[in-house]
Amino acid sequence: MLSYIYDYGFNIYINSILNTIILKNKIQVVKRFIMTGKSAGIYRNILQRLNIIKPIISKNIINSSISILKKNKYMKPSNTPYNFNEWLVGLVDGDGCFHVYINNEGTKISFKLKIVQSVYNEKLIHYIKKELGVGNINKSGGMINYEITNKKNIKEIILPIFDNYKLLSSKRFNYLKFKECILIMDNENLSRELKIDLIKFIKKIDIPKNYKSDAFNGLNIRDIKSEDDVNKIVSKSWLSGFIEAEGSFNLVVKDKKMKRIVHGFGISQKLDLILLYSIKYIFHIKSNICYKEKHNYYLLDTTNSKNIEIIINYLITDDYSTYLKGIKSFEFSLWRRSYLKYKGDYNRLIEIREFIRNKKK
């Protein structure tokens, strides 16, 4: 039987609620509530579901999970069907966010899933709304937003998707907080006042240091040796969605005098370094992940021809369409065709690069 430990200071969190719940003339009532076994159980269950209270897992269990992953062979593009739900989770891991709002009076709670893109990628936003069949689209400046705020739609459409296909980034933690708040609002056994207090408490919980999505099943960076270790966690549809948000297909000038230009691929992250290591092994990239101190993010990139060909093969289906759905589909198609047709043709590749840059403007 698994026992539980308080990895991130459960007692600190419980004590901190005394400072975060402000009820006029009811401080003593709140203190008595917190000290009761029943209420402690409520808070403990909340923290447990947020992966703050974690099970003690033996090395044998972890090694067994890794062993199972290693038995799965690498899937070729033609054998992997596109899955919109997994793609959406990958995109949200890159460019989405879950919000819980409390009004100034502290009496009203609202929920929102939001995805923001440049108007350059408007096609992507309309594609998502068409597939989900709910939500609203609005533009502000040079940005276009897709939002779902109807709680019924969130519960019936969004929660099942993100429960079935876990977020792989630290946004998993934010999603669990988001879902916990919805469950509290729907709990008929809790008073309105207590619901507000519990949601305020959850909103103030910071993500633990070095948090990692439970989708990785105990797998650590040092355990990853090949794509076989991660290909059952990082699906092709998820990675395609993540590339829509975070990836870039580049034409890199290596030497102007020698007129040398090559194809490149890059993807970056501020957190969740394990994602970059997973992608590194999926695409067989030998170059190291580097830290860009000026902008505070990690970058995985390559201009190696073998890697470029693996990426091209990975992102196309058996009928030569692509797993990408937004403007990245257009950029990838130009990038792919120019590699196959104009590799080494400096003048032609420069024209294509400028064409893409002008489209973005």
PDB file of C-alpha atoms in Angstrom, residues 64-75 226-233:
ATOM      1  CA  SER A  64       8.918  -1.236 -14.726  1.00  0.00           C
ATOM      2  CA  SER A  65       7.126   1.741 -16.338  1.00  0.00           C
ATOM      3  CA  ILE A  66      10.247   2.675 -18.316  1.00  0.00           C
ATOM      4  CA  SER A  67      10.697  -0.937 -19.392  1.00  0.00           C
ATOM      5  CA  ILE A  68       7.156  -1.005 -20.778  1.00  0.00           C
ATOM      6  CA  LEU A  69       7.831   2.226 -22.718  1.00  0.00           C
ATOM      7  CA  LYS A  70      10.984   0.787 -24.259  1.00  0.00           C
ATOM      8  CA  LYS A  71       9.090  -2.159 -25.758  1.00  0.00           C
ATOM      9  CA  ASN A  72       7.047   0.114 -28.018  1.00  0.00           C
ATOM     10  CA  LYS A  73       8.504   0.514 -31.504  1.00  0.00           C
ATOM     11  CA  TYR A  74       8.747   3.901 -33.178  1.00  0.00           C
ATOM     12  CA  MET A  75       5.579   4.629 -35.166  1.00  0.00           C
ATOM     13  CA  SER A 226      15.911   7.127 -27.218  1.00  0.00           C
ATOM     14  CA  GLU A 227      12.541   7.948 -28.782  1.00  0.00           C
ATOM     15  CA  ASP A 228      11.215   4.611 -27.504  1.00  0.00           C
ATOM     16  CA  ASP A 229      11.282   6.001 -23.969  1.00  0.00           C
ATOM     17  CA  VAL A 230       8.831   8.787 -24.779  1.00  0.00           C
ATOM     18  CA  ASN A 231       6.794   7.855 -27.853  1.00  0.00           C
ATOM     19  CA  LYS A 232       3.908   6.503 -25.763  1.00  0.00           C
ATOM     20  CA  ILE A 233       3.783   9.742 -23.795  1.00  0.00           C
TER      21      ILE A 233
END
